[in-house]
Amino acid sequence: MTGNPMPTIDQMLCFAVYSAGHAFTRFYKPRLDALDLTYPQYLVFLVLWERDNLTVKALGERLFLDSGTITPLIKRLEARGLVQRQRDDEDERQVRIRLTADGRALKQRAEAVPLAVAKGTGLSQAGAEALRLELLALRERLDRVD
Amino acid sequence: MTGNPMPTIDQMLCFAVYSAGHAFTRFYKPRLDALDLTYPQYLVFLVLWERDNLTVKALGERLFLDSGTITPLIKRLEARGLVQRQRDDEDERQVRIRLTADGRALKQRAEAVPLAVAKGTGLSQAGAEALRLELLALRERLDRVD
DNA sequence: CAAAATTCTATTGCGCACAATTTAATTGTG
DNA sequence: CACAATTAAATTGTGCGCAATAGAATTTTG
């Protein structure tokens, strides 16, 4: 019995996920530079373009991020006039995020991004979908334990 | 023709990778807390346990990280007496990273980690391997373009 | 061999990402 | 209704992650 030799990072699934994530960020960067958005900011807009006027909490649940990440990110977008923050009248603990006209307008300028990314992956739609579902299931299992 | 409607983040492969990466970090955290290591620090040790005395550049190429990330990370490990940094005598531009006795000793204490992670993924070895290879190929394609 | 180009590391600045804490508002309970 | 418990955001502090830059050492080349 040799016990448990340490794996090489090249053998580890976690490192494949970690480094593929960085590769995506690098790939997005030149495409999002035109919009002056970071990748996490782009994700926030994708959510808000789909459904406006979400609370910080709802946004965080959608993105798996907490207020410590989202609050300063949103404030930077607010400072640029792309979103507005306002306390909910019904429940003043909550802050609702609304797109401004400029924030909505950004959507047209982002239209070319998804196709470029799809091409960059080199995967067919079915291949990308299969991989996405595997990762979704993996995330759920990792989050379920402990 | 409806043109190119924006995808929902739930439909996007990049977001699946991004959020699965965060899930891995969260999963590792309680296991690495016992060693007082972050996930990126753990990756550095996995590389150094396998092959000691690497340069900053070699470490960066292995991890797909640059000196702006690695230098401060290594300095924190050095401050804790887990590694040493020294200029290469042959080429003084290079800095070589060596494990200290404490840094080497950490390996025994980390031995339970890989198995716990393998279990946490809920994947068979073959399943994990297949997914890893897909992500590896994806990373290479994303890094190849542009 | 001297000047130019390249290589390697470190530094600075910015933006996540998250744990821990704080503050304020709301809900639950006696 | 008072008061404890809970919830939502914001804040603080630490550690990545990377672009841009700087500075020193090495290599290239004219």
CSV table of C-alpha atoms (C1' of nucleotides) in Angstrom, one decimal:
chain,number,residue,atom,x,y,z
A,1,MET,CA,0.0,0.0,0.0
A,2,THR,CA,1.5,3.3,-1.1
A,3,GLY,CA,-1.2,5.4,0.7
A,4,ASN,CA,-2.3,8.6,-1.0
A,5,PRO,CA,0.4,10.2,-3.2
A,6,MET,CA,-0.4,13.8,-3.9
A,7,PRO,CA,-1.8,14.4,-7.4
A,8,THR,CA,-0.1,16.6,-9.9
A,9,ILE,CA,-2.2,19.8,-10.6
A,10,ASP,CA,-2.5,18.6,-14.2
A,11,GLN,CA,-4.4,15.5,-13.0
A,12,MET,CA,-6.8,17.5,-10.9
A,13,LEU,CA,-10.3,18.4,-12.0
A,14,CYS,CA,-10.4,21.5,-9.8
A,15,PHE,CA,-7.4,22.9,-11.5
A,16,ALA,CA,-8.9,22.3,-14.9
A,17,VAL,CA,-12.0,24.2,-13.8
A,18,TYR,CA,-9.9,27.0,-12.2
A,19,SER,CA,-7.7,27.5,-15.2
A,20,ALA,CA,-10.5,27.2,-17.8
A,21,GLY,CA,-12.3,29.9,-15.8
A,22,HIS,CA,-9.2,32.2,-16.1
A,23,ALA,CA,-9.0,31.4,-19.8
A,24,PHE,CA,-12.6,32.5,-20.3
A,25,THR,CA,-11.9,35.7,-18.5
A,26,ARG,CA,-8.9,36.3,-20.7
A,27,PHE,CA,-11.0,35.5,-23.8
A,28,TYR,CA,-13.8,37.9,-22.8
A,29,LYS,CA,-11.5,40.8,-21.9
A,30,PRO,CA,-10.8,42.2,-25.4
A,31,ARG,CA,-14.4,41.8,-26.3
A,32,LEU,CA,-15.7,43.5,-23.2
A,33,ASP,CA,-13.1,46.2,-23.3
A,34,ALA,CA,-15.1,47.8,-26.1
A,35,LEU,CA,-18.0,48.1,-23.6
A,36,ASP,CA,-15.7,49.0,-20.7
A,37,LEU,CA,-17.0,46.1,-18.7
A,38,THR,CA,-15.3,43.5,-16.7
A,39,TYR,CA,-16.5,39.9,-16.9
A,40,PRO,CA,-18.4,40.0,-13.6
A,41,GLN,CA,-20.0,43.3,-14.6
A,42,TYR,CA,-21.1,41.7,-17.9
A,43,LEU,CA,-22.7,38.9,-15.9
A,44,VAL,CA,-24.6,41.5,-13.8
A,45,PHE,CA,-25.9,43.2,-17.0
A,46,LEU,CA,-27.0,39.9,-18.5
A,47,VAL,CA,-29.1,39.3,-15.4
A,48,LEU,CA,-30.5,42.8,-15.4
A,49,TRP,CA,-31.2,42.9,-19.1
A,50,GLU,CA,-33.3,39.8,-18.6
A,51,ARG,CA,-35.0,41.0,-15.4
A,52,ASP,CA,-34.7,44.6,-14.2
A,53,ASN,CA,-35.2,46.0,-10.7
A,54,LEU,CA,-33.7,43.1,-8.8
A,55,THR,CA,-32.6,43.4,-5.2
A,56,VAL,CA,-28.9,43.0,-4.2
A,57,LYS,CA,-29.8,39.7,-2.7
A,58,ALA,CA,-31.6,38.3,-5.7
A,59,LEU,CA,-28.7,39.4,-7.9
A,60,GLY,CA,-26.3,37.6,-5.5
A,61,GLU,CA,-28.3,34.4,-5.5
A,62,ARG,CA,-28.4,34.4,-9.3
A,63,LEU,CA,-24.6,34.9,-9.5
A,64,PHE,CA,-23.6,33.0,-6.4
A,65,LEU,CA,-21.9,36.1,-5.0
A,66,ASP,CA,-22.5,38.0,-1.7
A,67,SER,CA,-23.1,41.6,-0.9
A,68,GLY,CA,-19.4,42.2,-0.3
A,69,THR,CA,-18.8,41.5,-3.9
A,70,ILE,CA,-21.9,43.0,-5.4
A,71,THR,CA,-22.3,46.2,-3.5
A,72,PRO,CA,-19.0,47.8,-4.6
A,73,LEU,CA,-19.4,46.4,-8.2
A,74,ILE,CA,-22.9,48.0,-8.5
A,75,LYS,CA,-21.6,51.3,-7.0
A,76,ARG,CA,-19.0,51.5,-9.7
A,77,LEU,CA,-21.7,50.9,-12.3
A,78,GLU,CA,-23.8,53.6,-10.6
A,79,ALA,CA,-21.0,56.1,-10.7
A,80,ARG,CA,-20.9,55.6,-14.5
A,81,GLY,CA,-24.6,56.2,-14.8
A,82,LEU,CA,-25.4,52.6,-16.0
A,83,VAL,CA,-27.6,51.6,-13.1
A,84,GLN,CA,-29.5,53.2,-10.2
A,85,ARG,CA,-29.8,52.0,-6.6
A,86,GLN,CA,-32.8,52.7,-4.5
A,87,ARG,CA,-34.2,51.4,-1.2
A,88,ASP,CA,-37.4,49.4,-1.6
A,89,ASP,CA,-40.4,51.3,-0.2
A,90,GLU,CA,-42.1,48.2,1.1
A,91,ASP,CA,-38.9,46.8,2.8
A,92,GLU,CA,-36.3,49.4,3.4
A,93,ARG,CA,-33.6,46.8,4.1
A,94,GLN,CA,-33.6,45.9,0.5
A,95,VAL,CA,-31.9,47.9,-2.3
A,96,ARG,CA,-33.2,47.5,-5.8
A,97,ILE,CA,-31.0,47.9,-8.8
A,98,ARG,CA,-32.5,49.5,-11.9
A,99,LEU,CA,-30.9,49.9,-15.3
A,100,THR,CA,-30.7,53.5,-16.6
A,101,ALA,CA,-31.3,54.2,-20.3
A,102,ASP,CA,-27.5,54.0,-20.8
A,103,GLY,CA,-27.5,50.6,-19.1
A,104,ARG,CA,-30.2,49.3,-21.3
A,105,ALA,CA,-28.6,50.7,-24.4
A,106,LEU,CA,-25.4,48.8,-23.6
A,107,LYS,CA,-27.3,45.6,-24.6
A,108,GLN,CA,-27.3,46.4,-28.3
A,109,ARG,CA,-23.5,47.0,-28.2
A,110,ALA,CA,-23.0,43.7,-26.5
A,111,GLU,CA,-24.9,41.7,-29.1
A,112,ALA,CA,-21.8,40.3,-30.9
A,113,VAL,CA,-20.2,39.0,-27.7
A,114,PRO,CA,-22.1,35.7,-27.2
A,115,LEU,CA,-21.4,34.5,-30.8
A,116,ALA,CA,-17.7,35.3,-30.5
A,117,VAL,CA,-17.5,33.4,-27.3
A,118,ALA,CA,-19.4,30.4,-28.7
A,119,LYS,CA,-16.9,30.3,-31.6
A,120,GLY,CA,-13.9,30.7,-29.2
A,121,THR,CA,-14.9,27.6,-27.3
A,122,GLY,CA,-14.6,25.5,-30.5
A,123,LEU,CA,-17.6,23.5,-29.2
A,124,SER,CA,-20.8,22.6,-31.0
A,125,GLN,CA,-23.9,23.9,-29.3
A,126,ALA,CA,-24.7,20.3,-28.2
A,127,GLY,CA,-21.1,19.8,-26.9
A,128,ALA,CA,-21.2,23.1,-25.0
A,129,GLU,CA,-24.6,22.2,-23.5
A,130,ALA,CA,-23.4,18.7,-22.4
A,131,LEU,CA,-20.4,20.2,-20.7
A,132,ARG,CA,-22.5,23.0,-19.1
A,133,LEU,CA,-24.8,20.4,-17.6
A,134,GLU,CA,-22.0,18.4,-16.2
A,135,LEU,CA,-20.5,21.5,-14.5
A,136,LEU,CA,-23.9,22.5,-13.2
A,137,ALA,CA,-24.3,19.1,-11.5
A,138,LEU,CA,-20.8,19.3,-10.2
A,139,ARG,CA,-21.4,22.7,-8.7
A,140,GLU,CA,-24.6,21.4,-7.0
A,141,ARG,CA,-22.8,18.4,-5.5
A,142,LEU,CA,-19.9,20.6,-4.2
A,143,ASP,CA,-22.3,23.1,-2.7
A,144,ARG,CA,-24.5,20.3,-1.2
A,145,VAL,CA,-21.8,18.6,0.9
A,146,ASP,CA,-20.8,20.1,4.3
B,1,MET,CA,-35.1,36.5,-38.1
B,2,THR,CA,-34.8,37.5,-34.5
B,3,GLY,CA,-31.1,38.2,-34.6
B,4,ASN,CA,-29.1,37.4,-31.5
B,5,PRO,CA,-31.0,37.4,-28.3
B,6,MET,CA,-28.8,37.6,-25.2
B,7,PRO,CA,-28.4,34.3,-23.4
B,8,THR,CA,-29.4,33.8,-19.8
B,9,ILE,CA,-26.4,33.2,-17.6
B,10,ASP,CA,-27.9,29.8,-16.8
B,11,GLN,CA,-27.5,28.9,-20.4
B,12,MET,CA,-23.9,30.0,-20.6
B,13,LEU,CA,-20.9,27.6,-20.5
B,14,CYS,CA,-18.6,30.3,-19.2
B,15,PHE,CA,-20.9,30.9,-16.2
B,16,ALA,CA,-21.0,27.2,-15.4
B,17,VAL,CA,-17.2,27.2,-15.4
B,18,TYR,CA,-17.0,30.4,-13.3
B,19,SER,CA,-19.5,29.3,-10.7
B,20,ALA,CA,-18.1,25.7,-10.5
B,21,GLY,CA,-14.7,27.2,-9.8
B,22,HIS,CA,-16.2,29.2,-6.9
B,23,ALA,CA,-17.9,26.1,-5.6
B,24,PHE,CA,-14.5,24.3,-5.6
B,25,THR,CA,-12.9,27.1,-3.7
B,26,ARG,CA,-15.7,27.0,-1.2
B,27,PHE,CA,-15.4,23.3,-0.9
B,28,TYR,CA,-11.7,23.4,-0.3
B,29,LYS,CA,-11.8,26.2,2.2
B,30,PRO,CA,-12.7,24.2,5.4
B,31,ARG,CA,-10.2,21.5,4.4
B,32,LEU,CA,-7.4,24.0,3.7
B,33,ASP,CA,-8.2,26.0,6.8
B,34,ALA,CA,-6.5,23.3,8.9
B,35,LEU,CA,-3.3,23.9,6.9
B,36,ASP,CA,-3.9,27.7,7.0
B,37,LEU,CA,-3.6,27.7,3.2
B,38,THR,CA,-5.7,29.4,0.5
B,39,TYR,CA,-6.6,27.4,-2.6
B,40,PRO,CA,-4.1,29.2,-4.8
B,41,GLN,CA,-1.4,28.6,-2.1
B,42,TYR,CA,-2.3,25.0,-2.0
B,43,LEU,CA,-1.8,24.8,-5.8
B,44,VAL,CA,1.6,26.3,-5.4
B,45,PHE,CA,2.6,23.7,-2.8
B,46,LEU,CA,1.3,20.9,-5.0
B,47,VAL,CA,3.7,22.1,-7.7
B,48,LEU,CA,6.6,22.6,-5.3
B,49,TRP,CA,6.1,19.2,-3.6
B,50,GLU,CA,6.3,17.6,-7.0
B,51,ARG,CA,9.4,19.7,-8.2
B,52,ASP,CA,11.2,22.0,-5.8
B,53,ASN,CA,13.5,25.0,-6.6
B,54,LEU,CA,11.4,26.3,-9.5
B,55,THR,CA,11.7,29.9,-10.8
B,56,VAL,CA,8.8,32.3,-10.5
B,57,LYS,CA,8.3,32.1,-14.2
B,58,ALA,CA,8.2,28.3,-14.2
B,59,LEU,CA,5.7,28.3,-11.4
B,60,GLY,CA,3.6,30.9,-13.3
B,61,GLU,CA,3.6,28.9,-16.5
B,62,ARG,CA,2.5,25.8,-14.6
B,63,LEU,CA,-0.4,27.7,-12.9
B,64,PHE,CA,-1.2,30.1,-15.7
B,65,LEU,CA,-0.5,33.0,-13.4
B,66,ASP,CA,1.8,36.0,-13.8
B,67,SER,CA,4.4,37.5,-11.5
B,68,GLY,CA,1.9,40.1,-10.2
B,69,THR,CA,0.0,37.2,-8.6
B,70,ILE,CA,2.8,34.9,-7.7
B,71,THR,CA,5.3,37.3,-6.2
B,72,PRO,CA,3.1,38.5,-3.3
B,73,LEU,CA,1.7,35.1,-2.8
B,74,ILE,CA,5.2,33.6,-2.4
B,75,LYS,CA,6.2,36.5,-0.1
B,76,ARG,CA,3.4,35.6,2.2
B,77,LEU,CA,4.5,32.0,2.3
B,78,GLU,CA,8.1,33.2,2.9
B,79,ALA,CA,7.0,35.4,5.8
B,80,ARG,CA,5.6,32.2,7.4
B,81,GLY,CA,8.8,30.3,6.8
B,82,LEU,CA,7.3,27.8,4.4
B,83,VAL,CA,9.4,28.7,1.4
B,84,GLN,CA,12.6,30.6,0.6
B,85,ARG,CA,13.3,32.9,-2.3
B,86,GLN,CA,16.8,33.3,-3.8
B,87,ARG,CA,18.2,34.8,-6.9
B,88,ASP,CA,19.7,32.3,-9.3
B,89,ASP,CA,23.5,32.5,-9.4
B,90,GLU,CA,23.6,31.7,-13.2
B,91,ASP,CA,20.9,34.2,-14.1
B,92,GLU,CA,20.2,36.8,-11.6
B,93,ARG,CA,17.0,37.9,-13.2
B,94,GLN,CA,15.5,34.7,-12.0
B,95,VAL,CA,14.2,34.0,-8.5
B,96,ARG,CA,14.1,30.4,-7.3
B,97,ILE,CA,11.6,29.1,-4.8
B,98,ARG,CA,12.6,26.4,-2.4
B,99,LEU,CA,10.6,24.6,0.2
B,100,THR,CA,11.8,24.9,3.8
B,101,ALA,CA,11.5,21.9,6.1
B,102,ASP,CA,8.2,23.3,7.3
B,103,GLY,CA,7.0,23.6,3.7
B,104,ARG,CA,7.9,20.0,3.0
B,105,ALA,CA,6.3,18.8,6.2
B,106,LEU,CA,3.0,20.4,5.2
B,107,LYS,CA,2.6,17.7,2.6
B,108,GLN,CA,1.9,15.0,5.2
B,109,ARG,CA,-0.8,17.1,6.7
B,110,ALA,CA,-2.4,17.7,3.3
B,111,GLU,CA,-2.7,14.0,2.5
B,112,ALA,CA,-6.4,13.7,3.3
B,113,VAL,CA,-7.4,16.6,1.1
B,114,PRO,CA,-7.4,14.9,-2.4
B,115,LEU,CA,-9.6,12.1,-1.4
B,116,ALA,CA,-12.1,14.4,0.3
B,117,VAL,CA,-12.3,16.5,-2.8
B,118,ALA,CA,-12.7,13.4,-5.0
B,119,LYS,CA,-15.6,12.4,-2.9
B,120,GLY,CA,-17.1,15.9,-2.9
B,121,THR,CA,-17.3,16.0,-6.7
B,122,GLY,CA,-19.5,12.9,-6.6
B,123,LEU,CA,-17.8,11.7,-9.8
B,124,SER,CA,-16.2,8.4,-10.6
B,125,GLN,CA,-12.5,8.6,-11.4
B,126,ALA,CA,-13.4,8.0,-15.1
B,127,GLY,CA,-16.1,10.6,-15.0
B,128,ALA,CA,-13.8,13.2,-13.4
B,129,GLU,CA,-11.1,12.4,-15.9
B,130,ALA,CA,-13.4,12.8,-18.9
B,131,LEU,CA,-14.6,16.2,-17.6
B,132,ARG,CA,-11.0,17.3,-16.9
B,133,LEU,CA,-10.0,16.5,-20.4
B,134,GLU,CA,-12.8,18.4,-21.9
B,135,LEU,CA,-11.9,21.4,-19.8
B,136,LEU,CA,-8.3,21.1,-20.7
B,137,ALA,CA,-9.2,21.1,-24.4
B,138,LEU,CA,-11.5,24.1,-23.9
B,139,ARG,CA,-8.8,26.1,-22.1
B,140,GLU,CA,-6.4,25.4,-24.9
B,141,ARG,CA,-8.9,26.5,-27.6
B,142,LEU,CA,-9.7,29.7,-25.6
B,143,ASP,CA,-6.1,30.5,-25.2
B,144,ARG,CA,-5.2,29.8,-28.8
B,145,VAL,CA,-7.6,32.3,-30.3
B,146,ASP,CA,-6.6,36.0,-30.6
C,1,DC,C1',32.3,44.9,-28.3
C,2,DA,C1',28.7,48.6,-27.7
C,3,DA,C1',23.9,49.5,-28.4
C,4,DA,C1',19.4,47.7,-28.8
C,5,DA,C1',16.1,44.3,-27.8
C,6,DT,C1',14.5,40.9,-24.8
C,7,DT,C1',13.8,38.5,-20.5
C,8,DC,C1',12.6,38.2,-15.7
C,9,DT,C1',10.9,39.9,-11.4
C,10,DA,C1',8.9,43.3,-8.7
C,11,DT,C1',5.6,47.1,-8.1
C,12,DT,C1',1.4,49.8,-8.5
C,13,DG,C1',-3.3,50.2,-9.2
C,14,DC,C1',-7.8,48.4,-9.8
C,15,DG,C1',-11.5,45.0,-9.4
C,16,DC,C1',-13.2,41.0,-7.8
C,17,DA,C1',-14.3,37.3,-3.9
C,18,DC,C1',-15.4,36.3,0.6
C,19,DA,C1',-15.2,36.1,5.9
C,20,DA,C1',-16.5,38.7,9.7
C,21,DT,C1',-18.7,42.5,11.6
C,22,DT,C1',-22.0,46.4,11.9
C,23,DT,C1',-26.3,48.9,11.2
C,24,DA,C1',-30.9,49.2,10.2
C,25,DA,C1',-35.4,47.2,9.2
C,26,DT,C1',-38.6,43.6,9.7
C,27,DT,C1',-40.7,39.6,11.7
C,28,DG,C1',-41.8,36.5,15.5
C,29,DT,C1',-43.2,35.7,20.3
C,30,DG,C1',-44.8,36.2,24.8
D,1,DC,C1',-46.9,46.2,22.4
D,2,DA,C1',-42.1,45.2,23.9
D,3,DC,C1',-38.2,42.7,22.8
D,4,DA,C1',-35.6,39.0,20.9
D,5,DA,C1',-34.5,36.9,16.6
D,6,DT,C1',-33.9,37.3,11.8
D,7,DT,C1',-32.9,39.4,7.5
D,8,DA,C1',-30.7,42.7,4.1
D,9,DA,C1',-26.9,45.7,2.9
D,10,DA,C1',-22.9,47.8,3.7
D,11,DT,C1',-18.3,47.9,5.6
D,12,DT,C1',-13.6,46.2,6.7
D,13,DG,C1',-9.8,43.5,6.0
D,14,DT,C1',-7.2,39.9,3.4
D,15,DG,C1',-5.9,37.6,-0.7
D,16,DC,C1',-6.0,36.7,-5.4
D,17,DG,C1',-5.6,38.1,-10.6
D,18,DC,C1',-4.0,40.9,-14.1
D,19,DA,C1',-2.7,45.2,-16.9
D,20,DA,C1',0.8,48.5,-17.1
D,21,DT,C1',5.1,50.0,-15.8
D,22,DA,C1',9.8,50.0,-14.0
D,23,DG,C1',14.4,48.3,-13.3
D,24,DA,C1',18.0,45.1,-13.7
D,25,DA,C1',20.3,41.3,-16.1
D,26,DT,C1',21.0,38.8,-20.2
D,27,DT,C1',21.0,38.1,-25.1
D,28,DT,C1',21.0,39.6,-29.7
D,29,DT,C1',22.9,42.3,-33.5
D,30,DG,C1',25.2,45.5,-36.2
